mmCIF file of C-alpha atoms in Angstrom:
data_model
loop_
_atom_site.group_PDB
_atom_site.id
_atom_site.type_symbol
_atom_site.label_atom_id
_atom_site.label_comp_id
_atom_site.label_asym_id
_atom_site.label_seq_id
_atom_site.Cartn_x
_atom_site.Cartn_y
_atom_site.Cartn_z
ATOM 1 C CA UNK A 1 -159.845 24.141 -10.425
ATOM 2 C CA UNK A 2 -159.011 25.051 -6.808
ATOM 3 C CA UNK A 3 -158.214 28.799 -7.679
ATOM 4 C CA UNK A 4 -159.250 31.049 -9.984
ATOM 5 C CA UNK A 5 -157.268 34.255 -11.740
ATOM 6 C CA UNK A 6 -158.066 37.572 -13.479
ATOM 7 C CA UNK A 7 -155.930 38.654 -16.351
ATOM 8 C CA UNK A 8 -155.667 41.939 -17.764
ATOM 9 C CA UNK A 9 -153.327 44.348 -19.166
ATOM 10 C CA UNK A 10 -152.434 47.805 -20.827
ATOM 11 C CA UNK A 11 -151.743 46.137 -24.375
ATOM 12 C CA UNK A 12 -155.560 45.242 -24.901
ATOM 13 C CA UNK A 13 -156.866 42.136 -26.644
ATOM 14 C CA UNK A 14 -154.011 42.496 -29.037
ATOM 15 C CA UNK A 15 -150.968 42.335 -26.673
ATOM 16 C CA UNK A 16 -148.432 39.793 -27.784
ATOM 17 C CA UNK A 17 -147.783 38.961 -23.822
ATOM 18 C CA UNK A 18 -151.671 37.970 -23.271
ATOM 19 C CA UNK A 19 -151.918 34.435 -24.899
ATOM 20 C CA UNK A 20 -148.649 33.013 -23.448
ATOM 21 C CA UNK A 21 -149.734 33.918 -20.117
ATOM 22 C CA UNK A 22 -153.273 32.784 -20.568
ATOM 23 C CA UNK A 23 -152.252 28.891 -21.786
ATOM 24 C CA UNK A 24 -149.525 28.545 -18.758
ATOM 25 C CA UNK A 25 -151.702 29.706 -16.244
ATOM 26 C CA UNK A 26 -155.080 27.988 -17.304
ATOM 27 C CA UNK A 27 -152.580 25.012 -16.242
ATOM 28 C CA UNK A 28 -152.691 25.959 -12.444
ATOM 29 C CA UNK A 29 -156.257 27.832 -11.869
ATOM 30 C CA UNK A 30 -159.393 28.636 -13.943
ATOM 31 C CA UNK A 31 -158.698 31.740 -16.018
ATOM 32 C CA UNK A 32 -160.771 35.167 -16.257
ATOM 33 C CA UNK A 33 -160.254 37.869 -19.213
ATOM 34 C CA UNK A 34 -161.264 41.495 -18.811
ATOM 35 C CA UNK A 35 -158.976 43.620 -21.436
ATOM 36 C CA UNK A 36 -159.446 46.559 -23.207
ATOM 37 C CA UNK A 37 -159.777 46.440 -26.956
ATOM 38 C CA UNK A 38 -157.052 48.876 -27.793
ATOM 39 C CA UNK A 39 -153.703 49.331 -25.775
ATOM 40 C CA UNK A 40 -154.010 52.166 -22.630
ATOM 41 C CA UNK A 41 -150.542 52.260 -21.992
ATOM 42 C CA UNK A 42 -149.689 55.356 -19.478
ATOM 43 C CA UNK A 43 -152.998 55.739 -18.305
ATOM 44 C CA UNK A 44 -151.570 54.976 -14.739
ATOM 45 C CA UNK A 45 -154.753 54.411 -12.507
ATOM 46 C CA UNK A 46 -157.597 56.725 -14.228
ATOM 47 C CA UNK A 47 -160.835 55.496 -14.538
ATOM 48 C CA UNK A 48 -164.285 56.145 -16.422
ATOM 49 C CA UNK A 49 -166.870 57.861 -14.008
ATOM 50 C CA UNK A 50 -169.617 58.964 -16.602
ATOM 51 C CA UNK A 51 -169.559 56.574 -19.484
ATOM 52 C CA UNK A 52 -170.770 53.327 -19.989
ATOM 53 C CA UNK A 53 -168.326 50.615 -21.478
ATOM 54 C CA UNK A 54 -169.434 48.263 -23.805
ATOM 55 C CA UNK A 55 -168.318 44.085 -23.011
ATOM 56 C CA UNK A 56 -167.862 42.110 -25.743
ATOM 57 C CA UNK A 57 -167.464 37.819 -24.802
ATOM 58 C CA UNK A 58 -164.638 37.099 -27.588
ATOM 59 C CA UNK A 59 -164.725 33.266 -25.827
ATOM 60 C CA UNK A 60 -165.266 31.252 -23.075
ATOM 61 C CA UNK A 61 -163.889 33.701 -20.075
ATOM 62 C CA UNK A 62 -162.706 35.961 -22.300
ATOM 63 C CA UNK A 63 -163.939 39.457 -22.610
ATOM 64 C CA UNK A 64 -163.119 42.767 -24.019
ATOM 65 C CA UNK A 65 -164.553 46.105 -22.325
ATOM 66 C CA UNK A 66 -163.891 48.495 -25.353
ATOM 67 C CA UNK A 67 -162.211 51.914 -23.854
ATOM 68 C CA UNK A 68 -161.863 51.070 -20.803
ATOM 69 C CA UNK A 69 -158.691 51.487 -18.835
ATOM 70 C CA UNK A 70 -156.690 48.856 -17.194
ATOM 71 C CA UNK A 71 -158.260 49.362 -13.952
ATOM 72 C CA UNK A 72 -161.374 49.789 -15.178
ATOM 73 C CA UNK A 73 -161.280 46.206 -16.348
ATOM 74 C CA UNK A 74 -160.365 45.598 -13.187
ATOM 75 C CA UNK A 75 -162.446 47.146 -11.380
ATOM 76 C CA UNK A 76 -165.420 45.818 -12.969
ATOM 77 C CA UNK A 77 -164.612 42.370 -13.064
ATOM 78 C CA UNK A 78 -164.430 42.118 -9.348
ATOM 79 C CA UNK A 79 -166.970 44.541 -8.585
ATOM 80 C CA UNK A 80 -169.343 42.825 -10.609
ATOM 81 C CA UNK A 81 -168.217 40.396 -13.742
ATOM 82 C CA UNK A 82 -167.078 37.456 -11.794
ATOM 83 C CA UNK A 83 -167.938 38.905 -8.175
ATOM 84 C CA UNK A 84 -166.316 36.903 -5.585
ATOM 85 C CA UNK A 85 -164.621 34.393 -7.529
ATOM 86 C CA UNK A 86 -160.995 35.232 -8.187
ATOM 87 C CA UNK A 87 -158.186 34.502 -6.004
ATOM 88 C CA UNK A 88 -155.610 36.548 -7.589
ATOM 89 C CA UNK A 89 -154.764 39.684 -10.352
ATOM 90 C CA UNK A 90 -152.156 39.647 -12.323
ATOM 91 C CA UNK A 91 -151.757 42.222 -14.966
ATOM 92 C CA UNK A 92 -149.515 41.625 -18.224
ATOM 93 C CA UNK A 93 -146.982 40.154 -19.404
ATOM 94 C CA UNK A 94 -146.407 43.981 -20.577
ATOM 95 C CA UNK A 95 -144.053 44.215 -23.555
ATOM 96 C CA UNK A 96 -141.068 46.607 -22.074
ATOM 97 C CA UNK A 97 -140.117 46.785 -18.444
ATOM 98 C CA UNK A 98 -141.686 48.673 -15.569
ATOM 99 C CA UNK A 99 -139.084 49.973 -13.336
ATOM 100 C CA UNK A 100 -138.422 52.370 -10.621
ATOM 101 C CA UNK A 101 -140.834 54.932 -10.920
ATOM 102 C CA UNK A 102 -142.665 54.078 -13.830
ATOM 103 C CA UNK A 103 -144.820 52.196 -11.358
ATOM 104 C CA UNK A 104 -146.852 55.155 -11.278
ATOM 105 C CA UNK A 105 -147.537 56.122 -15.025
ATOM 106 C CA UNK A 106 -147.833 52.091 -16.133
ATOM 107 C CA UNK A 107 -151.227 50.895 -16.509
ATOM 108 C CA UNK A 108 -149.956 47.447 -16.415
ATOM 109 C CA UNK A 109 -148.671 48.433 -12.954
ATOM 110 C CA UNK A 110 -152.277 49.891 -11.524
ATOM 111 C CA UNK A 111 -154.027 47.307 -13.001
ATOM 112 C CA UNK A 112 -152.477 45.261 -10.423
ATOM 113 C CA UNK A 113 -152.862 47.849 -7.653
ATOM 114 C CA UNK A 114 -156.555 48.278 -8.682
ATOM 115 C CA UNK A 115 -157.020 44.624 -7.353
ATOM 116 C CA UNK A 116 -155.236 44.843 -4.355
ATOM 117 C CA UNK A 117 -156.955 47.823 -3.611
ATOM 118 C CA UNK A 118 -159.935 45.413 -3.552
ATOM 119 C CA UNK A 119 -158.604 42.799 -1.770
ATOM 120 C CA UNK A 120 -157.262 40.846 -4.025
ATOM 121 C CA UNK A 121 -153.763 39.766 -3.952
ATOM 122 C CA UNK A 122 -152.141 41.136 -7.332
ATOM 123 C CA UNK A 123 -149.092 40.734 -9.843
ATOM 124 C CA UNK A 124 -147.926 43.339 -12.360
ATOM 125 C CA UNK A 125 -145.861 41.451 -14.963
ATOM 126 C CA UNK A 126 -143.028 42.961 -17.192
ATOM 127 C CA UNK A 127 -140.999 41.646 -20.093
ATOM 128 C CA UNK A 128 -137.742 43.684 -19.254
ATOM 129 C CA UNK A 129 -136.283 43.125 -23.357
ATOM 130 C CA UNK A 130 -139.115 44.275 -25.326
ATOM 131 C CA UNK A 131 -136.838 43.438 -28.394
ATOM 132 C CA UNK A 132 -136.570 39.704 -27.300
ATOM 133 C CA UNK A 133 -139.522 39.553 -24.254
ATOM 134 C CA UNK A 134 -139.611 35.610 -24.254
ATOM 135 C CA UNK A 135 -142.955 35.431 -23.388
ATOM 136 C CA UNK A 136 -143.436 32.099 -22.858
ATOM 137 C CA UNK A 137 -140.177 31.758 -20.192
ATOM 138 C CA UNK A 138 -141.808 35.056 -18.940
ATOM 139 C CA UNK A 139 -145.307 33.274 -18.716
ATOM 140 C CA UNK A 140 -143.319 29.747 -16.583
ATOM 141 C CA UNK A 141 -141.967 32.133 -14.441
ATOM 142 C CA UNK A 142 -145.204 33.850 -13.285
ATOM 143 C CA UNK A 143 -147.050 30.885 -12.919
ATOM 144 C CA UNK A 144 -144.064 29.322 -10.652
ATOM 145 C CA UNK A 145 -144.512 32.754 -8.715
ATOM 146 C CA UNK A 146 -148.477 33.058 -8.827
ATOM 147 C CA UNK A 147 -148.769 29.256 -7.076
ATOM 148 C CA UNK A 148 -146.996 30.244 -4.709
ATOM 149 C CA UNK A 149 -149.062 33.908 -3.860
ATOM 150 C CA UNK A 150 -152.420 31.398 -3.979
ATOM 151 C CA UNK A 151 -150.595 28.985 -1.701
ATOM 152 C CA UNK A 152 -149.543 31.979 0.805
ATOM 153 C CA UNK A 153 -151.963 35.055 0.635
ATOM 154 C CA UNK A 154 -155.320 35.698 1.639
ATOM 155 C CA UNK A 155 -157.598 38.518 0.489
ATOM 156 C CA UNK A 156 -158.710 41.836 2.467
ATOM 157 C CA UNK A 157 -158.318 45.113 1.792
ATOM 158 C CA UNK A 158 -155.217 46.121 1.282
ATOM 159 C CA UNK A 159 -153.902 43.140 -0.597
ATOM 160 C CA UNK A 160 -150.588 42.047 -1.873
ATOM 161 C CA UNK A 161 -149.127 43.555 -5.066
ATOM 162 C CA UNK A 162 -146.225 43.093 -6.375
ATOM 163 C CA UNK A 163 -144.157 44.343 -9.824
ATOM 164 C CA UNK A 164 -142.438 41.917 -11.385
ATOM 165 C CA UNK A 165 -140.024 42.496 -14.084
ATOM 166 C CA UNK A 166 -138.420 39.616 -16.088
ATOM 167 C CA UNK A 167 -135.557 39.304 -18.309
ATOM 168 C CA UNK A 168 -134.660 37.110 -20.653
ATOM 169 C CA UNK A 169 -132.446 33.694 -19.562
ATOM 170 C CA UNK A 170 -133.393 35.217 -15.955
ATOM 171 C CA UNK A 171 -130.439 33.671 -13.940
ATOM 172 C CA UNK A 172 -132.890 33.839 -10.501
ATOM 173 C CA UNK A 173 -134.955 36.235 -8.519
ATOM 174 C CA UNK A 174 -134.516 39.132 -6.273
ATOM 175 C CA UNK A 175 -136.747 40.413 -3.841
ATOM 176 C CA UNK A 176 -135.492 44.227 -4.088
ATOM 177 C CA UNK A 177 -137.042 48.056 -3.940
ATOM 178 C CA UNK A 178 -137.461 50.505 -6.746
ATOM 179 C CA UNK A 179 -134.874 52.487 -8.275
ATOM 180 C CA UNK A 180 -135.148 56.242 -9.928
ATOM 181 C CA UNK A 181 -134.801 55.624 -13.684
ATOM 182 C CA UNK A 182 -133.892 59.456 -15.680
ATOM 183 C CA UNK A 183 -135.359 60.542 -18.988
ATOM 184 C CA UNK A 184 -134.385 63.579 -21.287
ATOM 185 C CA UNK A 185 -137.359 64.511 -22.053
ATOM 186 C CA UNK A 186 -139.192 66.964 -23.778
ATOM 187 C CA UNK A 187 -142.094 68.769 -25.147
ATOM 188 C CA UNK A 188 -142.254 68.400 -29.305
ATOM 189 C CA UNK A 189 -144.191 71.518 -31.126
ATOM 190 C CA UNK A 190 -145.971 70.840 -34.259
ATOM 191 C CA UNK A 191 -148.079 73.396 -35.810
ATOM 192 C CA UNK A 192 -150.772 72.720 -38.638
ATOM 193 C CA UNK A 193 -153.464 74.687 -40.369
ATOM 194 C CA UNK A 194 -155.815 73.205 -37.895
ATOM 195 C CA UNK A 195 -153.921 74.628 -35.007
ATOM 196 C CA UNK A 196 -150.684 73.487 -32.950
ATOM 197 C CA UNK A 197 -150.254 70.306 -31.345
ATOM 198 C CA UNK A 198 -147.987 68.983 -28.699
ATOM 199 C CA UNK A 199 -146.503 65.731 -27.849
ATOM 200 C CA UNK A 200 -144.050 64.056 -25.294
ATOM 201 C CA UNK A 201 -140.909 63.004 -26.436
ATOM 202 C CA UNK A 202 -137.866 62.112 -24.612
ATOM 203 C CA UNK A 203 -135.222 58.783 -23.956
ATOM 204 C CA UNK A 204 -134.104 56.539 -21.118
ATOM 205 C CA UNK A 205 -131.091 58.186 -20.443
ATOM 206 C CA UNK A 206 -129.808 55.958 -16.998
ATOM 207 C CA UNK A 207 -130.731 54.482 -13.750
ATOM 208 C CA UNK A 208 -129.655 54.855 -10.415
ATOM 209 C CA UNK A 209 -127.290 52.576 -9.301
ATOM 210 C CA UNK A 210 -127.442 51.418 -5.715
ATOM 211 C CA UNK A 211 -126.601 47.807 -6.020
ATOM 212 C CA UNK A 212 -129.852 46.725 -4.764
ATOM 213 C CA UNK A 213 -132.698 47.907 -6.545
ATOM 214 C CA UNK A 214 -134.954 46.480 -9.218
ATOM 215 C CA UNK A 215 -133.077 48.277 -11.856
ATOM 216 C CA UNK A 216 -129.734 46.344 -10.334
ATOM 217 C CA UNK A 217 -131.144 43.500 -10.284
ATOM 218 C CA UNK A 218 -132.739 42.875 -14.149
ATOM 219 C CA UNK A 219 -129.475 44.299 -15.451
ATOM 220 C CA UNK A 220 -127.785 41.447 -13.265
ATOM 221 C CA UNK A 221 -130.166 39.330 -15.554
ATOM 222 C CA UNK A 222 -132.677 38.529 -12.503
ATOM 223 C CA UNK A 223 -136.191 38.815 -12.015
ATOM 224 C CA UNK A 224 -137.036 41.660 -9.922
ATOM 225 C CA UNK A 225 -139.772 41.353 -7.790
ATOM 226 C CA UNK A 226 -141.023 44.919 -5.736
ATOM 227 C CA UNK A 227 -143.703 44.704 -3.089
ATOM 228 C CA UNK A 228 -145.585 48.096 -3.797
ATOM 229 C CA UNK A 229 -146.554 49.680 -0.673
ATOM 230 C CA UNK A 230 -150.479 50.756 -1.257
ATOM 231 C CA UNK A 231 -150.692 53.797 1.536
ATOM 232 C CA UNK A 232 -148.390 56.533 -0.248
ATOM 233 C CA UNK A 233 -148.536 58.048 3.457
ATOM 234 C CA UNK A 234 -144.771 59.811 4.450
ATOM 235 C CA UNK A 235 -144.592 59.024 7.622
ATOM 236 C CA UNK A 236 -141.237 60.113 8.543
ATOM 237 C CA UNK A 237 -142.459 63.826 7.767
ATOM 238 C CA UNK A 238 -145.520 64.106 9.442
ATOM 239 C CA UNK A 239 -144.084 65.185 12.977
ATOM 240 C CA UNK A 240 -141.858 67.210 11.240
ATOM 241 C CA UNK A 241 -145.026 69.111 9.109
ATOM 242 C CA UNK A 242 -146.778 68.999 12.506
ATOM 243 C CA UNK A 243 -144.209 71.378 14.012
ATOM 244 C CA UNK A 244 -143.916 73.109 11.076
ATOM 245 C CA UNK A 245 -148.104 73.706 11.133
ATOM 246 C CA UNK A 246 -148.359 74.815 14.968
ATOM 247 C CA UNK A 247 -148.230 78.392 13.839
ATOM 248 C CA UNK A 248 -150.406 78.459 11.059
ATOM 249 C CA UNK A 249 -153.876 78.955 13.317
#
């Protein structure tokens, strides 16, 4: 093969999106596993500093780091696992979509941006119905997308990454930015005779509607595709925090 692409996820060795991806892309490039072996959704982009993390080979290119985080797989495949060898990331096919500002709290989402960090050009892949995530027409379209990224993009520090969300029957594709999704949420109380415990709770309540963003788009029945901008930098305020700071010394 020509090219040669890391998978991982949030979902683990058990995620339901993981095979279908695997078999259509091992048609187009060779194919490198690093997964953890339990699901890490939420863990956004934390790593492990002070622990070591067990691999397990599970097959031929296939590998499980048990407890690590999705960048952590990440991270140590192309620091070290299969050093220098892989073209492109891509992260998923996540089982719910990733929209708006869940960028930040998805580890299917910094999986991706853990590669591109390193210089590797990077997809975060979402199946927007998780109660009918076609995998497999999910899995076509990514490979149609990723051939194109390996055709196109080089690596260096920062790379491409890109979220991709996909519904089902997806009509086409739009290249849009991210939308501000709102949540009720809430903080659930539960006391026991071994103390009180508290958990985060809450529902999807709406999205904002702007005609153009990636929320827009999906519930138009395309795929959304978001170039994520790596440097979180606001560079429209700086000049205006510089005037602010003249005082200050």
């Amino acid at each position: 093969m020509k090219y040669n692409i890391l998978i991982s996820n949030d979902d683990g060795i058990n995620g339901a999106g993981l095979e279908p991806l695997i078999n259509e892309l091992k048609k187009i490039a060779g194919i490198f596993v690093v997964v953890s072996d339990k699901e890490m959704s939420g863990t956004s982009q934390s790593i492990h500093l002070k622990k070591y993390l067990k691999l397990e080979k599970i097959k031929k290119n296939i590998f499980v780091l048990s407890g690590a985080t999705p960048a952590d797989c990440v991270k140590y495949a192309l620091y070290s696992f299969f050093k220098n060898k892989i073209d492109l990331v891509i992260s998923g096919i996540n089982t719910c979509a990733n929209l708006a500002q869940d960028v930040v709290y998805s580890g299917t989402v910094a999986a991706a941006r853990e590669g591109a960090y390193l210089g590797v050009p990077s997809l975060a892949v979402s199946a927007v119905d998780e109660n009918n995530p076609c995998y497999k027409q999910a899995a076509c379209a990514v490979s149609k997308i990723a051939q194109e990224i390996l055709k196109t993009e080089k690596k260096g520090r920062p790379a491409l990454c890109l979220n991709i969300n996909i519904p089902p029957k997806y009509k086409g594709i739009k290249i849009v930015p991210l939308g501000t999704r709102q949540y009720d949420e809430t903080i659930v109380e539960k006391k026991t005779k071994n103390g009180t415990y508290y958990k985060l709770a809450g529902r999807f309540i709406s999205g904002k509607k702007n005609g153009i963003s990636d929320i827009d788009a999906v519930e138009q029945g395309y795929i959304s595709v978001t170039p994520l901008n790596l440097d979180q930098t606001d560079y429209e305020r700086i000049k205006n925090f510089q005037t602010k700071m003249n005082n200050f010394m």
